[in-house]
Amino acid sequence: MTGQKQIGLAKQNQENEFIKLFESKKLTYLEFIEKQDQLLANRSIINSTTVDIIYEALISRDNFNIIPGLGEGGIPADLEDDLVSIAEEVMKKEAMNLILSDKISLTRTLRDPRNPLCKTVTYDRYLPSASVIIIFTNEALSPLLRTVHSVLNRSPPQFLHEVILVDDFSDR
């Protein structure tokens, strides 16, 4: 076997092993995030097909983790006792309760925060459209996606020209 084939085979074995660990859930969420950062930083180890598989699995897992009704209307929510210690570890890295955030729907409802007087104001139907620019650095995925969904779902379509996401030098 040539050196080139051995490298290709080793690379494929490493990718397959990573996918098996992830899909069998032997890799915790925090370990996955750390390992994903390492693998994606070194494109020679992982190919785009593997990245697609990982992201599809991550999306499926995220959808499975959502608890219907949790956080609806902006009502505070708590984690189950068995997840509190995991959440504390993730909070050290993310500076927010990402475990709880991942369990709340991306399209949750919120109470209308406007002053009652503002609710009676009528606006011209022919206002100019607007662009929304969301700038983020090292933002966790669920709060970022929840923000995007909020803009898309709560803005009158005739007034929303575009949504621009700007990654301001995230390093992970």
Coordinates of N, CA and C in Angstrom, one line a residue:
M1 N 0.9 -1.2 0.0 CA 0.0 0.0 0.0 C 0.9 1.2 0.0
T2 N 0.6 2.2 -0.8 CA 1.4 3.4 -0.9 C 1.1 4.3 0.3
G3 N 2.1 5.2 0.5 CA 2.0 6.2 1.6 C 0.7 7.0 1.5
Q4 N 0.4 7.4 0.3 CA -0.8 8.3 0.0 C -2.1 7.5 0.5
K5 N -2.2 6.2 0.1 CA -3.4 5.4 0.5 C -3.4 5.2 2.0
Q6 N -2.3 5.0 2.6 CA -2.2 4.8 4.0 C -2.7 6.1 4.8
I7 N -2.3 7.2 4.3 CA -2.8 8.5 4.9 C -4.3 8.6 4.7
G8 N -4.8 8.4 3.5 CA -6.2 8.4 3.2 C -7.0 7.5 4.1
L9 N -6.5 6.3 4.3 CA -7.2 5.3 5.1 C -7.2 5.7 6.6
A10 N -6.0 6.2 7.0 CA -6.0 6.7 8.4 C -6.9 7.8 8.7
K11 N -7.0 8.7 7.7 CA -7.9 9.9 7.8 C -9.4 9.4 7.9
Q12 N -9.7 8.4 7.0 CA -11.1 7.9 7.0 C -11.4 7.2 8.3
N13 N -10.5 6.4 8.8 CA -10.7 5.7 10.1 C -10.9 6.7 11.2
Q14 N -10.1 7.7 11.2 CA -10.3 8.8 12.3 C -11.7 9.4 12.2
E15 N -12.1 9.7 10.9 CA -13.4 10.3 10.7 C -14.5 9.4 11.2
N16 N -14.4 8.1 10.8 CA -15.4 7.1 11.1 C -15.5 6.9 12.6
E17 N -14.4 6.9 13.3 CA -14.3 6.7 14.8 C -15.0 7.9 15.4
F18 N -14.7 9.1 14.9 CA -15.3 10.3 15.5 C -16.9 10.3 15.3
I19 N -17.3 9.9 14.2 CA -18.8 9.9 13.9 C -19.4 8.8 14.8
K20 N -18.8 7.6 15.0 CA -19.3 6.6 15.8 C -19.4 7.1 17.3
L21 N -18.4 7.7 17.8 CA -18.4 8.3 19.1 C -19.5 9.3 19.3
F22 N -19.7 10.1 18.3 CA -20.7 11.2 18.4 C -22.1 10.6 18.3
E23 N -22.3 9.7 17.4 CA -23.7 9.1 17.2 C -24.0 8.2 18.4
S24 N -23.1 7.5 19.0 CA -23.4 6.6 20.1 C -23.5 7.4 21.4
K25 N -23.3 8.7 21.3 CA -23.4 9.6 22.5 C -22.4 9.3 23.6
K26 N -21.3 8.6 23.2 CA -20.2 8.4 24.1 C -19.4 9.7 24.2
L27 N -19.6 10.6 23.4 CA -18.9 11.9 23.4 C -19.9 12.9 23.9
T28 N -19.6 13.5 25.1 CA -20.5 14.5 25.6 C -20.6 15.7 24.8
Y29 N -21.6 16.6 25.0 CA -21.7 17.8 24.2 C -20.5 18.7 24.3
L30 N -20.0 18.8 25.5 CA -18.8 19.7 25.7 C -17.6 19.1 25.0
E31 N -17.4 17.7 25.1 CA -16.3 17.1 24.4 C -16.5 17.2 22.9
F32 N -17.7 17.1 22.4 CA -17.9 17.3 21.0 C -17.5 18.6 20.5
I33 N -17.9 19.7 21.3 CA -17.6 21.0 20.9 C -16.1 21.2 20.8
E34 N -15.4 20.7 21.9 CA -13.9 20.8 21.9 C -13.3 20.0 20.7
K35 N -13.7 18.8 20.5 CA -13.2 17.9 19.5 C -13.5 18.5 18.1
Q36 N -14.7 19.0 17.9 CA -15.1 19.6 16.6 C -14.2 20.8 16.3
D37 N -13.9 21.6 17.3 CA -13.0 22.8 17.1 C -11.6 22.3 16.6
Q38 N -11.1 21.2 17.2 CA -9.8 20.7 16.8 C -9.9 20.1 15.3
L39 N -10.9 19.4 15.1 CA -11.0 18.7 13.8 C -11.3 19.7 12.6
L40 N -12.1 20.7 12.9 CA -12.4 21.7 11.9 C -11.2 22.6 11.6
A41 N -10.4 22.8 12.6 CA -9.2 23.7 12.5 C -8.2 23.0 11.6
N42 N -8.2 21.7 11.5 CA -7.3 20.9 10.7 C -8.0 20.2 9.6
R43 N -8.3 20.9 8.5 CA -9.1 20.4 7.4 C -8.5 19.1 6.8
S44 N -7.2 18.8 7.0 CA -6.6 17.6 6.4 C -7.1 16.4 7.2
I45 N -7.7 16.5 8.3 CA -8.2 15.4 9.1 C -9.6 15.0 8.8
I46 N -10.4 16.0 8.4 CA -11.8 15.8 8.2 C -12.3 16.4 6.9
N47 N -13.2 15.7 6.2 CA -13.6 16.2 4.9 C -15.0 16.8 5.0
S48 N -15.5 17.4 3.9 CA -16.8 18.1 4.0 C -18.0 17.1 4.2
T49 N -17.9 15.9 3.7 CA -18.9 14.9 3.9 C -19.1 14.6 5.4
T50 N -18.0 14.4 6.1 CA -18.0 14.2 7.5 C -18.6 15.4 8.2
V51 N -18.2 16.6 7.9 CA -18.7 17.8 8.5 C -20.2 17.8 8.3
D52 N -20.7 17.5 7.1 CA -22.2 17.5 6.8 C -22.9 16.4 7.7
I53 N -22.3 15.3 7.9 CA -22.9 14.2 8.7 C -22.9 14.7 10.2
I54 N -21.9 15.3 10.6 CA -21.8 15.8 12.0 C -22.8 16.8 12.2
Y55 N -22.9 17.8 11.3 CA -23.9 18.9 11.5 C -25.3 18.4 11.4
E56 N -25.6 17.4 10.5 CA -27.0 16.8 10.5 C -27.3 16.1 11.8
A57 N -26.3 15.4 12.3 CA -26.5 14.7 13.6 C -26.7 15.7 14.7
L58 N -26.0 16.8 14.7 CA -26.1 17.8 15.7 C -27.5 18.5 15.6
I59 N -27.9 18.8 14.4 CA -29.3 19.4 14.3 C -30.3 18.4 14.8
S60 N -30.2 17.2 14.5 CA -31.2 16.2 14.9 C -31.2 16.1 16.5
R61 N -30.0 16.1 17.0 CA -29.9 16.0 18.5 C -30.4 17.3 19.1
D62 N -30.2 18.4 18.5 CA -30.7 19.7 19.0 C -32.2 19.7 19.0
N63 N -32.8 19.2 17.9 CA -34.3 19.2 17.8 C -34.9 18.2 18.8
F64 N -34.2 17.1 19.0 CA -34.6 16.1 20.0 C -34.6 16.7 21.4
N65 N -33.6 17.5 21.7 CA -33.4 18.1 23.1 C -34.4 19.1 23.4
I66 N -35.1 19.7 22.4 CA -36.0 20.8 22.7 C -37.2 20.2 23.5
I67 N -37.6 20.9 24.6 CA -38.7 20.6 25.4 C -39.9 21.5 25.0
P68 N -40.9 21.0 24.4 CA -42.0 21.9 24.0 C -42.6 22.7 25.1
G69 N -42.8 24.0 24.9 CA -43.4 24.9 25.9 C -42.4 25.5 26.9
L70 N -41.2 24.9 27.0 CA -40.2 25.4 27.9 C -39.8 26.9 27.5
G71 N -39.9 27.8 28.5 CA -39.5 29.2 28.2 C -40.5 30.0 27.4
E72 N -41.7 29.4 27.1 CA -42.7 30.1 26.4 C -43.2 31.3 27.1
G73 N -43.4 32.4 26.4 CA -43.9 33.6 27.0 C -42.8 34.3 27.9
G74 N -41.6 33.8 27.8 CA -40.5 34.4 28.5 C -40.5 33.9 30.0
I75 N -41.2 32.9 30.3 CA -41.3 32.4 31.7 C -40.0 31.7 32.0
P76 N -39.4 32.0 33.2 CA -38.1 31.4 33.5 C -38.2 29.9 33.6
A77 N -37.2 29.2 33.3 CA -37.1 27.7 33.2 C -35.9 27.2 34.0
D78 N -36.0 26.0 34.5 CA -34.9 25.4 35.2 C -34.6 24.0 34.6
L79 N -33.4 23.6 34.8 CA -32.9 22.3 34.3 C -33.3 21.2 35.3
E80 N -33.4 20.0 34.8 CA -33.5 18.8 35.7 C -32.3 18.7 36.5
D81 N -32.4 18.1 37.7 CA -31.3 18.0 38.6 C -30.0 17.3 38.0
D82 N -30.3 16.3 37.2 CA -29.1 15.5 36.7 C -28.3 16.3 35.6
L83 N -28.8 17.5 35.2 CA -28.1 18.3 34.2 C -27.4 19.5 34.8
V84 N -27.7 19.8 36.0 CA -27.2 21.0 36.6 C -25.7 21.0 36.6
S85 N -25.0 19.9 37.0 CA -23.5 19.9 37.1 C -22.9 20.1 35.7
I86 N -23.6 19.4 34.7 CA -23.1 19.6 33.3 C -23.2 21.0 32.8
A87 N -24.4 21.6 33.2 CA -24.6 23.0 32.8 C -23.6 24.0 33.4
E88 N -23.2 23.7 34.7 CA -22.2 24.5 35.3 C -20.9 24.4 34.6
E89 N -20.5 23.2 34.1 CA -19.3 23.1 33.4 C -19.3 23.9 32.1
V90 N -20.4 23.8 31.4 CA -20.6 24.5 30.1 C -20.6 26.0 30.3
M91 N -21.2 26.4 31.5 CA -21.3 27.8 31.8 C -19.9 28.4 32.0
K92 N -18.9 27.6 32.5 CA -17.6 28.1 32.6 C -17.0 28.5 31.3
K93 N -17.3 27.8 30.3 CA -16.8 28.0 28.9 C -17.6 29.1 28.2
E94 N -18.9 29.0 28.3 CA -19.8 29.8 27.4 C -20.3 31.0 28.1
A95 N -20.2 31.1 29.4 CA -20.7 32.3 30.2 C -22.2 32.4 30.1
M96 N -22.9 31.3 29.9 CA -24.4 31.3 29.9 C -24.8 29.9 30.0
N97 N -26.1 29.7 30.4 CA -26.6 28.3 30.6 C -27.0 27.8 29.2
L98 N -26.0 27.3 28.5 CA -26.2 26.8 27.1 C -27.0 25.5 27.1
I99 N -26.9 24.7 28.1 CA -27.7 23.4 28.2 C -29.2 23.8 28.2
L100 N -29.6 24.7 29.1 CA -31.0 25.2 29.1 C -31.4 25.9 27.8
S101 N -30.5 26.7 27.3 CA -30.8 27.4 26.1 C -31.1 26.4 24.9
D102 N -30.3 25.3 24.9 CA -30.5 24.3 23.8 C -31.8 23.6 24.0
K103 N -32.5 23.6 25.1 CA -33.8 22.9 25.3 C -35.0 23.8 25.0
I104 N -34.7 25.1 24.8 CA -35.8 26.1 24.5 C -35.9 26.2 23.0
S105 N -37.2 26.2 22.5 CA -37.4 26.3 21.1 C -36.8 27.6 20.5
L106 N -36.3 27.5 19.3 CA -35.8 28.6 18.6 C -36.9 29.6 18.2
T107 N -38.1 29.2 18.2 CA -39.2 30.0 17.9 C -40.2 30.3 19.1
R108 N -39.6 30.3 20.3 CA -40.5 30.4 21.4 C -41.2 31.8 21.4
T109 N -42.3 31.9 22.0 CA -43.0 33.1 22.1 C -42.5 34.0 23.3
L110 N -42.7 35.3 23.2 CA -42.4 36.2 24.3 C -43.6 37.1 24.5
R111 N -43.7 37.6 25.7 CA -44.7 38.6 26.0 C -44.4 39.8 25.3
D112 N -45.4 40.6 24.9 CA -45.2 41.9 24.3 C -44.7 42.9 25.3
P113 N -43.4 43.4 25.2 CA -42.8 44.2 26.2 C -43.2 45.7 26.1
R114 N -44.0 46.0 25.1 CA -44.3 47.5 24.8 C -45.2 48.0 25.9
N115 N -45.0 49.3 26.1 CA -45.9 50.1 27.0 C -47.3 50.0 26.3
P116 N -48.4 49.9 27.1 CA -49.7 49.8 26.6 C -50.1 51.0 25.6
L117 N -49.5 52.2 25.8 CA -49.8 53.3 24.9 C -49.2 53.1 23.6
C118 N -48.1 52.4 23.5 CA -47.4 52.1 22.2 C -48.2 51.1 21.4
K119 N -49.0 50.3 22.0 CA -49.8 49.3 21.3 C -50.9 49.9 20.5
T120 N -51.3 51.1 20.8 CA -52.4 51.8 20.1 C -51.9 52.7 19.0
V121 N -50.6 52.9 18.9 CA -50.1 53.7 17.8 C -50.2 53.0 16.5
T122 N -50.7 53.7 15.5 CA -50.8 53.2 14.1 C -49.6 53.8 13.3
Y123 N -49.1 52.9 12.4 CA -48.0 53.4 11.6 C -48.4 53.4 10.1
D124 N -47.7 54.2 9.4 CA -47.9 54.3 8.0 C -47.6 53.0 7.3
R125 N -48.4 52.6 6.4 CA -48.2 51.3 5.7 C -47.0 51.3 4.8
Y126 N -46.6 52.5 4.4 CA -45.5 52.6 3.4 C -44.2 53.1 4.0
L127 N -43.8 52.5 5.0 CA -42.5 52.8 5.6 C -41.4 52.2 4.7
P128 N -40.1 52.7 4.8 CA -39.0 52.1 4.1 C -38.6 50.8 4.7
S129 N -38.0 49.9 4.0 CA -37.6 48.6 4.5 C -36.3 48.9 5.3
A130 N -35.9 47.9 6.1 CA -34.7 48.0 6.9 C -33.9 46.8 6.9
S131 N -32.6 46.9 7.1 CA -31.6 45.8 7.2 C -31.3 45.6 8.7
V132 N -31.3 44.4 9.1 CA -30.9 44.0 10.4 C -29.5 43.4 10.4
I133 N -28.6 44.0 11.1 CA -27.2 43.5 11.2 C -27.0 42.9 12.6
I134 N -26.6 41.6 12.6 CA -26.3 41.0 13.9 C -24.9 40.7 13.9
I135 N -24.2 41.3 14.8 CA -22.7 41.1 15.0 C -22.5 40.2 16.2
F136 N -21.6 39.2 16.0 CA -21.4 38.3 17.1 C -19.9 37.8 17.1
T137 N -19.5 37.4 18.2 CA -18.1 36.9 18.4 C -18.2 35.7 19.3
N138 N -17.8 34.5 18.9 CA -17.9 33.3 19.7 C -19.2 33.0 20.4
E139 N -20.3 33.4 19.7 CA -21.6 33.2 20.2 C -22.1 31.7 20.1
A140 N -22.7 31.3 21.2 CA -23.3 29.9 21.1 C -24.4 29.9 20.1
L141 N -24.6 28.7 19.5 CA -25.5 28.6 18.4 C -27.0 28.8 18.7
S142 N -27.5 28.2 19.8 CA -28.9 28.4 20.0 C -29.4 29.8 20.3
P143 N -28.6 30.6 21.1 CA -29.1 32.0 21.2 C -29.0 32.8 19.9
L144 N -27.9 32.5 19.2 CA -27.8 33.2 17.9 C -28.9 32.9 16.9
L145 N -29.2 31.6 16.8 CA -30.3 31.2 16.0 C -31.7 31.7 16.5
R146 N -31.8 31.7 17.8 CA -33.1 32.3 18.4 C -33.2 33.7 18.0
T147 N -32.1 34.5 18.0 CA -32.2 35.9 17.6 C -32.6 36.0 16.2
V148 N -32.0 35.2 15.3 CA -32.3 35.3 13.9 C -33.8 34.9 13.7
H149 N -34.3 33.9 14.3 CA -35.7 33.5 14.2 C -36.6 34.6 14.7
S150 N -36.2 35.3 15.8 CA -37.0 36.4 16.3 C -37.1 37.5 15.3
V151 N -36.0 37.9 14.7 CA -36.1 38.9 13.7 C -37.0 38.5 12.5
L152 N -36.8 37.3 12.0 CA -37.6 36.8 10.9 C -39.1 36.7 11.2
N153 N -39.4 36.2 12.4 CA -40.8 35.9 12.7 C -41.5 37.1 13.2
R154 N -40.8 38.1 13.8 CA -41.5 39.2 14.4 C -41.5 40.5 13.6
S155 N -40.8 40.5 12.5 CA -40.7 41.7 11.7 C -41.7 41.6 10.5
P156 N -42.4 42.6 10.3 CA -43.3 42.6 9.1 C -42.5 42.4 7.8
P157 N -42.8 41.4 7.0 CA -41.9 41.1 5.9 C -41.7 42.3 4.9
Q158 N -42.7 43.1 4.8 CA -42.6 44.2 3.8 C -41.6 45.3 4.3
F159 N -41.2 45.2 5.6 CA -40.2 46.2 6.1 C -38.8 45.6 6.3
L160 N -38.7 44.3 6.2 CA -37.4 43.6 6.4 C -36.8 43.4 5.1
H161 N -35.7 44.1 4.8 CA -35.0 44.0 3.5 C -34.1 42.8 3.6
E162 N -33.3 42.7 4.7 CA -32.3 41.7 4.7 C -31.8 41.5 6.2
V163 N -31.3 40.3 6.5 CA -30.6 40.1 7.8 C -29.2 39.7 7.4
I164 N -28.3 40.4 8.0 CA -26.8 40.2 7.8 C -26.2 39.7 9.1
L165 N -25.6 38.6 9.0 CA -24.8 38.0 10.2 C -23.3 38.3 10.0
V166 N -22.7 39.0 11.0 CA -21.3 39.3 10.9 C -20.6 38.6 12.0
D167 N -19.7 37.7 11.7 CA -18.9 37.0 12.6 C -17.6 37.9 12.9
D168 N -17.6 38.5 14.0 CA -16.5 39.4 14.3 C -15.3 38.7 14.9
F169 N -14.6 37.9 14.1 CA -13.4 37.2 14.5 C -13.6 36.2 15.6
S170 N -14.6 35.3 15.4 CA -14.7 34.2 16.4 C -13.5 33.3 16.2
D171 N -13.1 32.8 17.3 CA -11.9 31.9 17.2 C -12.2 30.5 17.6
R172 N -13.5 30.1 17.7 CA -13.9 28.8 18.0 C -15.2 28.5 17.3

